[in-house]
Each structure stands twice: as C-alpha cells, then as structure tokens.
PDB file of C-alpha atoms and ligand atoms in Angstrom:
ATOM      1  CA  UNK A   1       0.000   0.000   0.000  1.00 94.00           C
ATOM      2  CA  UNK A   2       1.180   3.513  -0.672  1.00 97.00           C
ATOM      3  CA  UNK A   3       1.213   5.978   2.212  1.00 98.00           C
ATOM      4  CA  UNK A   4      -1.811   7.689   0.715  1.00 98.00           C
ATOM      5  CA  UNK A   5      -3.703   4.405   0.332  1.00 98.00           C
ATOM      6  CA  UNK A   6      -3.171   3.945   4.071  1.00 98.00           C
ATOM      7  CA  UNK A   7      -4.720   7.376   4.665  1.00 98.00           C
ATOM      8  CA  UNK A   8      -7.633   6.496   2.352  1.00 98.00           C
ATOM      9  CA  UNK A   9      -8.098   3.240   4.313  1.00 98.00           C
ATOM     10  CA  UNK A  10      -7.920   5.173   7.624  1.00 98.00           C
ATOM     11  CA  UNK A  11      -4.877   3.151   8.685  1.00 98.00           C
ATOM     12  CA  UNK A  12      -2.974   6.449   9.123  1.00 98.00           C
ATOM     13  CA  UNK A  13      -4.784   9.514  10.508  1.00 98.00           C
ATOM     14  CA  UNK A  14      -5.061  12.679   8.431  1.00 98.00           C
ATOM     15  CA  UNK A  15      -6.953  15.960   8.567  1.00 98.00           C
ATOM     16  CA  UNK A  16      -9.378  15.172   5.733  1.00 98.00           C
ATOM     17  CA  UNK A  17     -11.101  18.203   4.203  1.00 98.00           C
ATOM     18  CA  UNK A  18     -12.908  16.530   1.280  1.00 98.00           C
ATOM     19  CA  UNK A  19     -13.715  13.051   0.004  1.00 98.00           C
ATOM     20  CA  UNK A  20     -15.757  11.563  -2.800  1.00 98.00           C
ATOM     21  CA  UNK A  21     -15.825   8.226  -4.601  1.00 98.00           C
ATOM     22  CA  UNK A  22     -12.697   8.980  -6.661  1.00 98.00           C
ATOM     23  CA  UNK A  23     -10.608  11.377  -4.566  1.00 98.00           C
ATOM     24  CA  UNK A  24      -9.602  12.394  -1.079  1.00 98.00           C
ATOM     25  CA  UNK A  25      -8.103  15.701   0.075  1.00 99.00           C
ATOM     26  CA  UNK A  26      -6.273  16.224   3.354  1.00 99.00           C
ATOM     27  CA  UNK A  27      -3.889  18.716   4.924  1.00 98.00           C
ATOM     28  CA  UNK A  28      -0.179  18.160   4.317  1.00 98.00           C
ATOM     29  CA  UNK A  29       1.634  17.072   7.483  1.00 98.00           C
ATOM     30  CA  UNK A  30       4.543  19.429   6.640  1.00 98.00           C
ATOM     31  CA  UNK A  31       2.798  22.524   5.273  1.00 98.00           C
ATOM     32  CA  UNK A  32       4.729  24.832   2.966  1.00 98.00           C
ATOM     33  CA  UNK A  33       2.063  27.556   3.128  1.00 98.00           C
ATOM     34  CA  UNK A  34      -0.669  28.500   5.638  1.00 98.00           C
ATOM     35  CA  UNK A  35      -3.021  26.309   3.613  1.00 98.00           C
ATOM     36  CA  UNK A  36      -1.401  23.216   2.096  1.00 98.00           C
ATOM     37  CA  UNK A  37      -3.746  20.443   1.048  1.00 99.00           C
ATOM     38  CA  UNK A  38      -3.135  17.339  -1.055  1.00 99.00           C
ATOM     39  CA  UNK A  39      -5.744  16.092  -3.536  1.00 99.00           C
ATOM     40  CA  UNK A  40      -5.204  12.383  -4.143  1.00 98.00           C
ATOM     41  CA  UNK A  41      -6.980  10.043  -6.556  1.00 98.00           C
ATOM     42  CA  UNK A  42      -8.047   6.856  -4.798  1.00 98.00           C
ATOM     43  CA  UNK A  43      -6.844   4.911  -7.825  1.00 97.00           C
ATOM     44  CA  UNK A  44      -3.030   4.658  -7.603  1.00 98.00           C
ATOM     45  CA  UNK A  45      -1.183   6.367 -10.444  1.00 98.00           C
ATOM     46  CA  UNK A  46       2.484   6.466  -9.358  1.00 98.00           C
ATOM     47  CA  UNK A  47       3.520   9.577 -11.299  1.00 98.00           C
ATOM     48  CA  UNK A  48       2.017  11.989 -13.818  1.00 98.00           C
ATOM     49  CA  UNK A  49       4.204  10.458 -16.521  1.00 98.00           C
ATOM     50  CA  UNK A  50       2.816   6.981 -15.823  1.00 98.00           C
ATOM     51  CA  UNK A  51      -0.769   8.174 -16.391  1.00 98.00           C
ATOM     52  CA  UNK A  52      -2.451   7.015 -19.583  1.00 98.00           C
ATOM     53  CA  UNK A  53      -5.501   7.739 -21.684  1.00 98.00           C
ATOM     54  CA  UNK A  54      -7.583   5.682 -19.277  1.00 98.00           C
ATOM     55  CA  UNK A  55      -6.749   8.132 -16.488  1.00 98.00           C
ATOM     56  CA  UNK A  56      -8.027  11.254 -18.252  1.00 98.00           C
ATOM     57  CA  UNK A  57     -11.333  11.335 -16.374  1.00 98.00           C
ATOM     58  CA  UNK A  58      -9.786  10.925 -12.923  1.00 98.00           C
ATOM     59  CA  UNK A  59      -7.060  13.489 -13.670  1.00 98.00           C
ATOM     60  CA  UNK A  60      -9.675  16.000 -14.776  1.00 98.00           C
ATOM     61  CA  UNK A  61     -11.745  15.231 -11.711  1.00 98.00           C
ATOM     62  CA  UNK A  62      -8.724  15.892  -9.469  1.00 98.00           C
ATOM     63  CA  UNK A  63      -8.356  19.334 -11.048  1.00 98.00           C
ATOM     64  CA  UNK A  64     -12.021  20.151 -10.448  1.00 98.00           C
ATOM     65  CA  UNK A  65     -11.745  18.910  -6.857  1.00 98.00           C
ATOM     66  CA  UNK A  66      -8.668  21.088  -6.304  1.00 98.00           C
ATOM     67  CA  UNK A  67     -10.634  24.162  -7.345  1.00 98.00           C
ATOM     68  CA  UNK A  68     -13.636  23.172  -5.257  1.00 98.00           C
ATOM     69  CA  UNK A  69     -11.545  22.457  -2.154  1.00 98.00           C
ATOM     70  CA  UNK A  70      -9.564  25.683  -2.507  1.00 98.00           C
ATOM     71  CA  UNK A  71     -12.812  27.662  -2.650  1.00 98.00           C
ATOM     72  CA  UNK A  72     -14.228  25.672   0.272  1.00 98.00           C
ATOM     73  CA  UNK A  73     -11.127  26.633   2.293  1.00 98.00           C
ATOM     74  CA  UNK A  74     -11.560  30.305   1.450  1.00 98.00           C
ATOM     75  CA  UNK A  75      -8.645  30.624  -0.955  1.00 98.00           C
ATOM     76  CA  UNK A  76      -8.917  33.120  -3.793  1.00 96.00           C
ATOM     77  CA  UNK A  77      -5.327  32.952  -5.038  1.00 98.00           C
ATOM     78  CA  UNK A  78      -3.466  29.693  -4.764  1.00 98.00           C
ATOM     79  CA  UNK A  79      -1.120  27.383  -6.630  1.00 98.00           C
ATOM     80  CA  UNK A  80      -1.767  23.781  -7.717  1.00 98.00           C
ATOM     81  CA  UNK A  81       1.410  21.725  -8.104  1.00 98.00           C
ATOM     82  CA  UNK A  82       2.286  18.194  -9.189  1.00 98.00           C
ATOM     83  CA  UNK A  83       5.850  17.104  -8.462  1.00 98.00           C
ATOM     84  CA  UNK A  84       6.826  14.434 -11.005  1.00 98.00           C
ATOM     85  CA  UNK A  85      10.000  12.527 -10.135  1.00 98.00           C
ATOM     86  CA  UNK A  86      12.603  12.826  -7.421  1.00 98.00           C
ATOM     87  CA  UNK A  87      14.437  15.842  -8.852  1.00 97.00           C
ATOM     88  CA  UNK A  88      11.119  17.724  -8.876  1.00 97.00           C
ATOM     89  CA  UNK A  89      10.610  16.891  -5.202  1.00 97.00           C
ATOM     90  CA  UNK A  90       8.265  13.914  -5.493  1.00 98.00           C
ATOM     91  CA  UNK A  91       8.582  11.778  -2.362  1.00 98.00           C
ATOM     92  CA  UNK A  92       5.303   9.840  -2.413  1.00 98.00           C
ATOM     93  CA  UNK A  93       4.794   7.799  -5.575  1.00 98.00           C
ATOM     94  CA  UNK A  94       1.022   8.020  -5.600  1.00 98.00           C
ATOM     95  CA  UNK A  95       0.033  10.953  -7.793  1.00 98.00           C
ATOM     96  CA  UNK A  96      -1.271  13.983  -5.899  1.00 98.00           C
ATOM     97  CA  UNK A  97      -1.964  17.650  -6.432  1.00 99.00           C
ATOM     98  CA  UNK A  98      -0.671  20.138  -3.886  1.00 98.00           C
ATOM     99  CA  UNK A  99      -2.909  23.152  -3.202  1.00 99.00           C
ATOM    100  CA  UNK A 100      -0.790  25.937  -1.689  1.00 98.00           C
ATOM    101  CA  UNK A 101      -2.245  29.229  -0.549  1.00 98.00           C
ATOM    102  CA  UNK A 102      -2.716  31.740   2.211  1.00 98.00           C
ATOM    103  CA  UNK A 103       0.494  33.649   1.525  1.00 98.00           C
ATOM    104  CA  UNK A 104       2.169  35.432  -1.388  1.00 97.00           C
ATOM    105  CA  UNK A 105       3.826  32.774  -3.546  1.00 97.00           C
ATOM    106  CA  UNK A 106       7.094  33.459  -5.347  1.00 97.00           C
ATOM    107  CA  UNK A 107       7.741  32.650  -9.001  1.00 97.00           C
ATOM    108  CA  UNK A 108       9.652  30.803 -10.314  1.00 96.00           C
ATOM    109  CA  UNK A 109       9.385  28.142  -7.605  1.00 93.00           C
ATOM    110  CA  UNK A 110      12.641  26.767  -6.200  1.00 84.00           C
TER     111      UNK A 110
HETATM  112  P1  5GP B   1       5.597  15.089  -2.866  1.00 70.58           P
HETATM  113  O1  5GP B   1       6.910  15.449  -2.188  1.00 70.58           O
HETATM  114  O2  5GP B   1       5.603  13.620  -3.241  1.00 70.58           O
HETATM  115  O3  5GP B   1       5.203  15.976  -3.994  1.00 70.58           O
HETATM  116  O4  5GP B   1       4.479  15.313  -1.766  1.00 70.58           O
HETATM  117  C1  5GP B   1       4.276  14.433  -0.724  1.00 70.58           C
HETATM  118  C2  5GP B   1       3.708  15.235   0.414  1.00 70.58           C
HETATM  119  O5  5GP B   1       3.161  14.347   1.350  1.00 70.58           O
HETATM  120  C3  5GP B   1       4.741  16.086   1.147  1.00 70.58           C
HETATM  121  O6  5GP B   1       4.402  17.449   1.043  1.00 70.58           O
HETATM  122  C4  5GP B   1       4.683  15.568   2.566  1.00 70.58           C
HETATM  123  O7  5GP B   1       4.806  16.580   3.533  1.00 70.58           O
HETATM  124  C5  5GP B   1       3.327  14.897   2.622  1.00 70.58           C
HETATM  125  N1  5GP B   1       3.254  13.812   3.572  1.00 70.58           N
HETATM  126  C6  5GP B   1       4.186  12.836   3.766  1.00 70.58           C
HETATM  127  N2  5GP B   1       3.762  11.974   4.704  1.00 70.58           N
HETATM  128  C7  5GP B   1       2.529  12.420   5.108  1.00 70.58           C
HETATM  129  C8  5GP B   1       1.586  11.933   6.066  1.00 70.58           C
HETATM  130  O8  5GP B   1       1.782  10.904   6.729  1.00 70.58           O
HETATM  131  N3  5GP B   1       0.448  12.649   6.211  1.00 70.58           N
HETATM  132  C9  5GP B   1       0.192  13.771   5.478  1.00 70.58           C
HETATM  133  N4  5GP B   1      -0.965  14.395   5.726  1.00 70.58           N
HETATM  134  N5  5GP B   1       1.058  14.252   4.571  1.00 70.58           N
HETATM  135  C10 5GP B   1       2.211  13.577   4.379  1.00 70.58           C
END
C-alpha cells in the first residue's frame, strides 16, 4: 500500500477536508504555506508520466476537486502543483496535487 492508500483506508490519521468516490483531500503534514492540502486520486497512479488515456477522467476530476476544495477553504489565489520525479521533489509515488495558498507565492518556484 502507498502511504496515501493507508490514509484512504484510515490506517494512518489525516486531517481530511474533502472526500468523494474517486478522490480524497487532506492537509499536508509538513505545510509549505498556511493552507497546504493534497488532492489524491483513490486509484493509484504512481507519477504523472505513468498516467495514460484511461486516467483522463480521474485526472480532470482531481483538477475540479482542487478548485472546489480551494474555494471551500476560502482561498482566492493559490497554486496547484504536481511534483513528477525525485528531482522535482516527489517523495510519495502516488500521484497527488498540492494546493498551496494563504500567503504570497514566489515565481519561479525553487
Ligand atoms: P511530494 O513530495 O511527493 O510531492 O508530496 C508528498 C507530500 O506528502 C509532502 O508534502 C509531505 O509533507 C506529505 N506527507 C508525507 N507523509 C505524510 C503523512 O503521513 N500525512 C500527510 N498528511 N502528509 C504527508
């Protein structure tokens, strides 16, 4: 099981802010902004570059959920990030979108 599957299965506790049949969203344990939430598809896709045509619907759904959750949490401006691969900072190989907001965000990111 991936770490995030354990959260989905309630084997590891998390501060869950949204859940539906295809996704779960919970607060990051090591927040990089005042609001830092992860949107995770329940179906395991290890990385963005391992996604295929059959994943289009769930990927699109994750994007819609990210927008919905950000609004639900009162964010107007925010960033949605996918880290793909170790050099990009990916540490959990179960695809997820980071929602970062609640402070001014620099660009380009580090
Ligand atoms: P990545 O580095 O793969 O893009 O993002 C993984 C994220 O998962 C990191 O921001 C990290 O802080 C978060 N994370 C790692 N372990 C846990 C955990 O047990 N609970 C929660 N809520 N977040 C976690």
